[in-house]
Short mmCIF file of C-alpha atoms in Angstrom, two decimals:
data_model
loop_
_atom_site.label_atom_id
_atom_site.label_comp_id
_atom_site.label_asym_id
_atom_site.label_seq_id
_atom_site.Cartn_x
_atom_site.Cartn_y
_atom_site.Cartn_z
CA UNK Z 1 73.73 3.85 -65.49
CA UNK Z 2 72.69 7.32 -66.89
CA UNK Z 3 72.21 9.83 -64.16
CA UNK Z 4 68.67 11.57 -63.47
CA UNK Z 5 70.31 14.94 -64.76
CA UNK Z 6 70.56 13.03 -68.19
CA UNK Z 7 67.44 11.69 -68.67
CA UNK Z 8 65.43 14.70 -67.15
CA UNK Z 9 67.19 16.63 -69.77
CA UNK Z 10 65.73 15.07 -72.93
CA UNK Z 11 69.19 14.65 -74.58
CA UNK Z 12 71.02 11.44 -74.77
CA UNK Z 13 74.09 11.12 -73.04
CA UNK Z 14 77.07 10.26 -75.26
CA UNK Z 15 77.50 7.18 -73.52
CA UNK Z 16 74.19 5.89 -73.50
CA UNK Z 17 73.56 2.70 -75.82
CA UNK Z 18 71.57 2.84 -78.63
CA UNK Z 19 68.04 1.88 -78.42
CA UNK Z 20 68.62 -1.72 -79.75
CA UNK Z 21 71.22 -2.19 -77.14
CA UNK Z 22 69.23 -1.21 -74.71
CA UNK Z 23 66.54 -3.47 -75.41
CA UNK Z 24 69.41 -6.07 -75.63
CA UNK Z 25 70.20 -5.54 -72.22
CA UNK Z 26 66.59 -6.24 -70.20
CA UNK Z 27 66.55 -10.08 -71.09
CA UNK Z 28 70.45 -9.93 -69.62
CA UNK Z 29 68.92 -8.22 -66.14
CA UNK Z 30 66.15 -10.91 -66.16
CA UNK Z 31 68.79 -13.42 -65.92
CA UNK Z 32 70.92 -11.49 -63.35
CA UNK Z 33 67.72 -11.65 -61.40
CA UNK Z 34 67.08 -15.35 -61.64
CA UNK Z 35 70.91 -16.25 -61.17
CA UNK Z 36 70.57 -13.93 -57.80
CA UNK Z 37 67.58 -15.82 -56.55
CA UNK Z 38 69.25 -19.15 -57.11
CA UNK Z 39 72.22 -17.77 -54.97
CA UNK Z 40 69.66 -16.76 -52.20
CA UNK Z 41 68.38 -20.61 -52.68
CA UNK Z 42 71.40 -21.79 -52.22
CA UNK Z 43 71.62 -19.55 -48.95
CA UNK Z 44 74.21 -16.80 -50.45
CA UNK Z 45 74.25 -14.00 -47.38
CA UNK Z 46 75.73 -11.70 -49.71
CA UNK Z 47 72.79 -12.60 -52.22
CA UNK Z 48 70.06 -11.91 -49.77
CA UNK Z 49 71.93 -8.22 -48.78
CA UNK Z 50 71.77 -7.33 -52.65
CA UNK Z 51 67.47 -8.33 -52.49
CA UNK Z 52 67.88 -5.86 -50.07
CA UNK Z 53 69.50 -3.23 -51.89
CA UNK Z 54 68.14 -3.42 -55.03
CA UNK Z 55 64.18 -3.31 -53.12
CA UNK Z 56 65.28 -0.60 -51.00
CA UNK Z 57 63.66 2.02 -53.30
CA UNK Z 58 62.40 0.04 -56.38
CA UNK Z 59 58.85 -1.32 -56.87
CA UNK Z 60 60.23 -2.59 -59.67
CA UNK Z 61 62.80 -4.76 -58.41
CA UNK Z 62 60.23 -6.13 -55.38
CA UNK Z 63 57.79 -7.17 -58.78
CA UNK Z 64 60.76 -8.96 -60.66
CA UNK Z 65 62.73 -10.40 -57.29
CA UNK Z 66 58.88 -11.94 -55.87
CA UNK Z 67 60.64 -15.67 -56.69
CA UNK Z 68 63.16 -14.49 -53.61
CA UNK Z 69 60.48 -14.62 -51.29
CA UNK Z 70 60.55 -18.33 -50.52
CA UNK Z 71 64.18 -19.07 -49.94
CA UNK Z 72 64.53 -15.70 -48.34
CA UNK Z 73 61.56 -17.17 -45.77
CA UNK Z 74 63.54 -20.28 -45.37
CA UNK Z 75 66.98 -17.94 -44.69
CA UNK Z 76 65.31 -16.84 -41.65
CA UNK Z 77 65.71 -20.58 -40.29
CA UNK Z 78 69.27 -20.86 -41.14
CA UNK Z 79 72.29 -20.68 -38.47
CA UNK Z 80 74.45 -19.25 -40.80
CA UNK Z 81 76.05 -16.27 -39.31
CA UNK Z 82 73.99 -13.23 -40.31
CA UNK Z 83 71.83 -14.99 -42.33
CA UNK Z 84 68.76 -14.15 -40.44
CA UNK Z 85 69.46 -10.92 -40.21
CA UNK Z 86 70.14 -10.13 -44.36
CA UNK Z 87 66.89 -12.61 -45.13
CA UNK Z 88 64.92 -10.15 -41.91
CA UNK Z 89 66.04 -7.27 -43.77
CA UNK Z 90 65.27 -8.25 -47.69
CA UNK Z 91 61.92 -9.32 -47.06
CA UNK Z 92 60.96 -6.40 -45.06
CA UNK Z 93 61.54 -4.22 -48.18
CA UNK Z 94 60.27 -6.84 -50.13
CA UNK Z 95 57.11 -5.86 -48.62
CA UNK Z 96 56.99 -2.23 -48.45
CA UNK Z 97 53.91 -0.89 -50.63
CA UNK Z 98 53.53 -4.37 -52.18
CA UNK Z 99 50.22 -6.33 -51.11
CA UNK Z 100 51.04 -9.41 -53.43
CA UNK Z 101 54.09 -9.84 -51.52
CA UNK Z 102 53.17 -9.00 -48.02
CA UNK Z 103 50.89 -12.29 -48.61
CA UNK Z 104 53.19 -14.26 -50.75
CA UNK Z 105 55.75 -14.02 -47.20
CA UNK Z 106 52.31 -14.72 -44.73
CA UNK Z 107 51.71 -17.34 -47.24
CA UNK Z 108 55.45 -18.55 -47.48
CA UNK Z 109 55.28 -19.20 -43.20
CA UNK Z 110 57.42 -16.74 -42.49
CA UNK Z 111 55.31 -15.61 -39.07
CA UNK Z 112 56.81 -18.33 -36.69
CA UNK Z 113 60.39 -17.22 -37.51
CA UNK Z 114 59.31 -13.89 -37.32
CA UNK Z 115 57.49 -14.24 -33.50
CA UNK Z 116 61.31 -16.05 -32.56
CA UNK Z 117 62.57 -12.76 -33.91
CA UNK Z 118 60.65 -10.65 -31.24
CA UNK Z 119 61.98 -12.84 -28.47
CA UNK Z 120 65.41 -12.45 -29.79
CA UNK Z 121 67.88 -11.11 -27.32
CA UNK Z 122 69.64 -9.02 -29.77
CA UNK Z 123 67.86 -5.78 -29.94
CA UNK Z 124 68.80 -4.99 -33.35
CA UNK Z 125 66.76 -8.78 -34.55
CA UNK Z 126 64.42 -7.81 -32.47
CA UNK Z 127 63.69 -4.09 -34.52
CA UNK Z 128 64.16 -5.54 -37.77
CA UNK Z 129 61.27 -8.71 -37.23
CA UNK Z 130 58.70 -5.70 -35.22
CA UNK Z 131 59.55 -3.62 -38.41
CA UNK Z 132 58.30 -6.59 -40.60
CA UNK Z 133 55.46 -7.29 -38.92
CA UNK Z 134 54.36 -3.61 -39.33
CA UNK Z 135 54.18 -3.72 -42.14
CA UNK Z 136 52.54 -6.92 -43.12
CA UNK Z 137 49.59 -5.94 -40.39
CA UNK Z 138 49.16 -3.00 -42.86
CA UNK Z 139 47.71 -5.58 -45.08
CA UNK Z 140 44.01 -6.32 -44.67
CA UNK Z 141 44.90 -9.90 -46.44
CA UNK Z 142 47.13 -10.64 -44.13
CA UNK Z 143 45.82 -8.82 -40.86
CA UNK Z 144 43.69 -11.82 -39.34
CA UNK Z 145 46.46 -14.85 -39.80
CA UNK Z 146 48.62 -12.67 -38.28
CA UNK Z 147 46.37 -11.46 -35.49
CA UNK Z 148 45.86 -15.54 -35.10
CA UNK Z 149 49.93 -16.21 -34.38
CA UNK Z 150 50.02 -15.04 -30.90
CA UNK Z 151 52.05 -12.15 -32.00
CA UNK Z 152 49.89 -9.42 -29.58
CA UNK Z 153 51.76 -10.50 -26.11
CA UNK Z 154 55.03 -10.24 -27.88
CA UNK Z 155 54.20 -6.88 -29.32
CA UNK Z 156 53.06 -5.77 -26.05
CA UNK Z 157 56.53 -6.74 -24.97
CA UNK Z 158 58.25 -5.50 -27.15
CA UNK Z 159 56.24 -1.78 -26.48
CA UNK Z 160 57.49 -2.60 -22.65
CA UNK Z 161 61.47 -3.53 -23.53
CA UNK Z 162 62.23 -3.06 -27.12
CA UNK Z 163 64.44 -0.74 -27.68
CA UNK Z 164 62.75 3.47 -29.04
CA UNK Z 165 62.26 2.41 -32.76
CA UNK Z 166 61.23 -0.87 -31.64
CA UNK Z 167 58.81 0.28 -29.65
CA UNK Z 168 57.22 2.85 -31.92
CA UNK Z 169 56.97 -0.22 -34.45
CA UNK Z 170 55.22 -2.01 -32.30
CA UNK Z 171 52.67 0.48 -31.26
CA UNK Z 172 51.47 0.98 -35.17
CA UNK Z 173 51.99 -2.59 -35.57
CA UNK Z 174 49.24 -2.73 -32.30
CA UNK Z 175 47.02 -0.05 -33.75
CA UNK Z 176 47.07 -1.89 -37.32
CA UNK Z 177 45.63 -5.05 -35.68
CA UNK Z 178 43.56 -3.20 -33.30
CA UNK Z 179 41.28 -2.73 -36.62
CA UNK Z 180 40.19 -6.32 -35.75
CA UNK Z 181 37.61 -5.63 -32.75
CA UNK Z 182 38.31 -9.11 -31.04
CA UNK Z 183 42.14 -8.71 -31.26
CA UNK Z 184 41.28 -5.31 -28.43
CA UNK Z 185 40.42 -8.19 -25.74
CA UNK Z 186 43.15 -9.72 -26.62
CA UNK Z 187 45.18 -6.58 -26.59
CA UNK Z 188 44.11 -5.32 -23.29
CA UNK Z 189 44.48 -8.55 -21.26
CA UNK Z 190 48.44 -8.16 -21.63
CA UNK Z 191 48.33 -4.80 -19.67
CA UNK Z 192 49.34 -2.23 -22.36
CA UNK Z 193 48.42 0.56 -20.70
CA UNK Z 194 51.33 1.37 -18.85
CA UNK Z 195 53.96 0.89 -21.93
CA UNK Z 196 51.76 3.05 -23.71
CA UNK Z 197 51.21 5.75 -21.57
CA UNK Z 198 55.12 5.73 -21.09
CA UNK Z 199 56.02 5.98 -24.72
CA UNK Z 200 53.18 8.88 -25.21
CA UNK Z 201 54.82 10.98 -22.59
CA UNK Z 202 58.02 10.58 -23.86
CA UNK Z 203 56.82 11.22 -27.68
CA UNK Z 204 56.37 14.58 -29.70
CA UNK Z 205 52.71 14.95 -28.94
CA UNK Z 206 52.41 15.80 -32.82
CA UNK Z 207 54.29 12.88 -34.16
CA UNK Z 208 52.30 9.59 -35.67
CA UNK Z 209 53.61 7.77 -32.76
CA UNK Z 210 51.87 9.70 -30.57
CA UNK Z 211 48.41 9.42 -33.15
CA UNK Z 212 48.55 6.00 -32.78
CA UNK Z 213 49.03 5.94 -28.61
CA UNK Z 214 45.77 7.96 -28.93
CA UNK Z 215 43.65 6.34 -31.59
CA UNK Z 216 44.54 2.46 -29.31
CA UNK Z 217 44.12 4.18 -26.04
CA UNK Z 218 40.64 5.70 -27.79
CA UNK Z 219 39.59 2.21 -28.57
CA UNK Z 220 40.81 0.50 -25.53
CA UNK Z 221 38.86 3.01 -23.79
CA UNK Z 222 35.61 1.72 -24.42
CA UNK Z 223 36.70 -1.70 -21.85
CA UNK Z 224 35.52 -1.02 -18.21
CA UNK Z 225 38.91 -1.78 -16.62
CA UNK Z 226 40.80 0.85 -18.86
CA UNK Z 227 39.90 4.12 -17.88
CA UNK Z 228 41.24 2.96 -14.10
CA UNK Z 229 44.31 1.63 -15.74
CA UNK Z 230 44.48 4.90 -17.42
CA UNK Z 231 44.18 6.79 -14.51
CA UNK Z 232 46.01 4.99 -12.10
CA UNK Z 233 49.40 5.78 -13.92
CA UNK Z 234 50.68 9.08 -13.37
CA UNK Z 235 50.25 12.02 -15.75
CA UNK Z 236 48.26 9.40 -18.41
CA UNK Z 237 45.55 11.67 -18.52
CA UNK Z 238 47.99 14.80 -18.78
CA UNK Z 239 49.57 13.18 -21.83
CA UNK Z 240 46.60 12.77 -23.11
CA UNK Z 241 45.51 16.13 -22.67
CA UNK Z 242 49.20 17.68 -24.19
CA UNK Z 243 48.18 15.98 -27.77
CA UNK Z 244 44.52 17.45 -27.56
CA UNK Z 245 46.91 20.46 -27.48
CA UNK Z 246 49.71 20.41 -29.31
CA UNK Z 247 48.55 17.23 -31.51
CA UNK Z 248 48.66 16.31 -35.52
CA UNK Z 249 44.44 16.91 -36.66
CA UNK Z 250 44.06 13.27 -36.79
CA UNK Z 251 46.37 12.99 -32.78
CA UNK Z 252 43.72 15.40 -31.85
CA UNK Z 253 40.66 13.80 -33.18
CA UNK Z 254 41.71 10.50 -30.87
CA UNK Z 255 42.69 12.55 -28.32
CA UNK Z 256 39.49 13.99 -27.72
CA UNK Z 257 37.65 10.40 -28.61
CA UNK Z 258 40.19 9.07 -25.67
CA UNK Z 259 38.59 11.56 -23.32
CA UNK Z 260 35.35 11.30 -24.62
CA UNK Z 261 35.32 7.71 -24.17
CA UNK Z 262 36.56 7.63 -20.61
CA UNK Z 263 33.98 10.50 -19.58
CA UNK Z 264 31.15 8.80 -20.54
CA UNK Z 265 32.21 5.47 -19.50
CA UNK Z 266 31.65 7.33 -15.78
CA UNK Z 267 30.65 11.06 -15.57
CA UNK Z 268 30.99 11.24 -11.71
CA UNK Z 269 33.80 9.59 -11.46
CA UNK Z 270 36.13 11.17 -14.45
CA UNK Z 271 34.69 14.92 -15.01
CA UNK Z 272 36.83 16.74 -12.63
CA UNK Z 273 39.86 14.99 -13.39
CA UNK Z 274 39.81 15.48 -17.11
CA UNK Z 275 38.92 19.24 -16.03
CA UNK Z 276 42.09 19.15 -13.55
CA UNK Z 277 43.86 18.65 -16.29
CA UNK Z 278 43.26 21.51 -18.32
CA UNK Z 279 41.53 20.36 -20.95
CA UNK Z 280 38.83 23.40 -21.54
CA UNK Z 281 41.05 25.11 -23.65
CA UNK Z 282 41.95 22.61 -26.17
CA UNK Z 283 38.75 21.43 -26.60
CA UNK Z 284 37.34 24.75 -26.89
CA UNK Z 285 40.14 25.72 -29.77
CA UNK Z 286 39.39 22.34 -31.61
CA UNK Z 287 35.61 23.25 -31.74
CA UNK Z 288 36.57 25.86 -34.23
CA UNK Z 289 39.63 24.32 -35.86
CA UNK Z 290 39.29 20.76 -35.57
CA UNK Z 291 38.19 18.06 -38.11
CA UNK Z 292 34.16 17.53 -38.22
CA UNK Z 293 34.82 13.99 -35.89
CA UNK Z 294 36.99 16.10 -33.88
CA UNK Z 295 34.43 19.19 -33.65
CA UNK Z 296 31.39 17.06 -32.73
CA UNK Z 297 32.78 14.84 -30.36
CA UNK Z 298 34.72 18.35 -28.68
CA UNK Z 299 30.76 19.72 -28.08
CA UNK Z 300 29.42 16.44 -26.73
CA UNK Z 301 32.37 16.52 -24.11
CA UNK Z 302 32.11 20.18 -23.47
CA UNK Z 303 28.47 19.50 -22.60
CA UNK Z 304 29.72 16.38 -20.50
CA UNK Z 305 31.97 18.59 -18.39
CA UNK Z 306 29.69 21.15 -17.69
CA UNK Z 307 28.22 21.38 -13.97
CA UNK Z 308 25.01 20.27 -15.06
CA UNK Z 309 25.13 17.92 -18.43
CA UNK Z 310 22.34 18.23 -20.85
CA UNK Z 311 20.04 20.71 -18.19
CA UNK Z 312 19.86 23.46 -21.07
CA UNK Z 313 19.28 23.53 -24.47
CA UNK Z 314 22.69 22.59 -26.18
CA UNK Z 315 24.61 24.91 -27.93
CA UNK Z 316 23.11 26.24 -30.76
CA UNK Z 317 24.19 28.76 -33.86
CA UNK Z 318 25.61 31.68 -32.78
CA UNK Z 319 27.01 30.28 -29.42
CA UNK Z 320 30.22 29.02 -28.76
CA UNK Z 321 32.01 27.62 -32.36
CA UNK Z 322 30.39 30.92 -33.97
CA UNK Z 323 31.21 33.60 -31.11
CA UNK Z 324 34.50 32.15 -31.18
CA UNK Z 325 34.99 32.07 -34.68
CA UNK Z 326 33.83 35.77 -35.07
CA UNK Z 327 36.48 36.83 -32.70
CA UNK Z 328 38.94 35.03 -35.02
CA UNK Z 329 37.96 36.47 -37.64
CA UNK Z 330 38.11 39.96 -36.99
CA UNK Z 331 41.78 39.95 -35.81
CA UNK Z 332 44.28 41.63 -38.26
CA UNK Z 333 47.37 40.36 -38.91
CA UNK Z 334 49.91 37.24 -39.60
CA UNK Z 335 49.17 35.92 -35.92
CA UNK Z 336 45.27 35.86 -36.24
CA UNK Z 337 45.56 31.88 -34.75
CA UNK Z 338 48.11 32.62 -31.67
CA UNK Z 339 45.64 36.03 -30.48
CA UNK Z 340 42.61 33.35 -31.52
CA UNK Z 341 44.43 30.92 -29.05
CA UNK Z 342 44.53 33.67 -26.36
CA UNK Z 343 41.35 34.61 -26.94
CA UNK Z 344 39.76 31.34 -26.39
CA UNK Z 345 41.90 31.12 -23.11
CA UNK Z 346 40.24 33.82 -21.99
CA UNK Z 347 36.62 32.31 -21.98
CA UNK Z 348 37.75 29.68 -20.03
CA UNK Z 349 38.36 31.86 -16.66
CA UNK Z 350 35.66 30.85 -15.04
CA UNK Z 351 37.48 27.49 -14.56
CA UNK Z 352 40.87 29.84 -12.99
CA UNK Z 353 40.66 27.23 -10.14
CA UNK Z 354 40.94 24.35 -12.27
CA UNK Z 355 43.33 25.61 -14.34
CA UNK Z 356 45.55 26.89 -12.12
CA UNK Z 357 45.71 23.44 -10.24
CA UNK Z 358 46.79 22.46 -14.05
CA UNK Z 359 49.41 24.08 -14.10
CA UNK Z 360 51.00 23.51 -10.45
CA UNK Z 361 50.55 19.77 -11.53
CA UNK Z 362 52.34 20.04 -15.25
CA UNK Z 363 55.29 22.01 -13.59
CA UNK Z 364 55.34 18.76 -11.78
CA UNK Z 365 56.54 17.19 -14.18
CA UNK Z 366 58.61 19.22 -15.78
#
């Protein structure tokens, strides 16, 4: 095969076949792929590994090897050594960025053996099955079928007891399924909050894992029992505040949404708790540097956190957002963002007592 460098040069390599010979090779490739599928159909584990290799980074091979889906699903049930793992990894690669293959895999009956692998004592098989379900649940076509399979309690169990990668993939799969509103109660019924908070506390706050943890929490906090479950977890609210301060744009949007949902559910119960965790500086910064949704939610939450919410007219032009924006725009030098953050912190010295308690609490978690 030609190297990428030879292809990009615009000149044929001396070893390159003439155009007619290259055209003649294409039917040979098709025949080789058909033979490979026949080998999978015969239960050849090495053939399944070859399908995995060919489809790892090739959308073309994912299309051409779609016929391998049914025999690979059959191989998931094989007792032959290494067969289940080889079939799992091949199906995972076939499903990546290929909606038709996702549907084909589910229609071929893969969910039943995948759910079995989720309960495997082999952490690798459990991890691969979780990754496969994450990929399959990203499709709007298969999501409702997967939801009805009984997978939600098993994914929460992986979130509790799985290995590191399995937990990350489990929370993302649960997030995918949570976009069907009826699934939220099913997720909440198997007590996901403790493992969600544990994963969030141990994750980098700007990571995709933190994004999905906060997104899932934002949805679950709309249910009455969830705020109580969250506040019962030591450092639970603090972990969300840390995403508010340090997360990605998307993560911060979900973090402020989670805090807002909690405060709206019972302001008298949760207002002081949110204040004591030091949310104000992050909220102020978000009114300037957040997404449009973040800015709106931050303004509403700041109003709720005041001593007397809505007792005065809401912030209009020339108040919080414009003041902070004007201050930031007048700062010279490359460290404009850093200086703006310091000014934002200065604006909340009225909350010094709460900030001190927040710092002391953080120190206790260090």
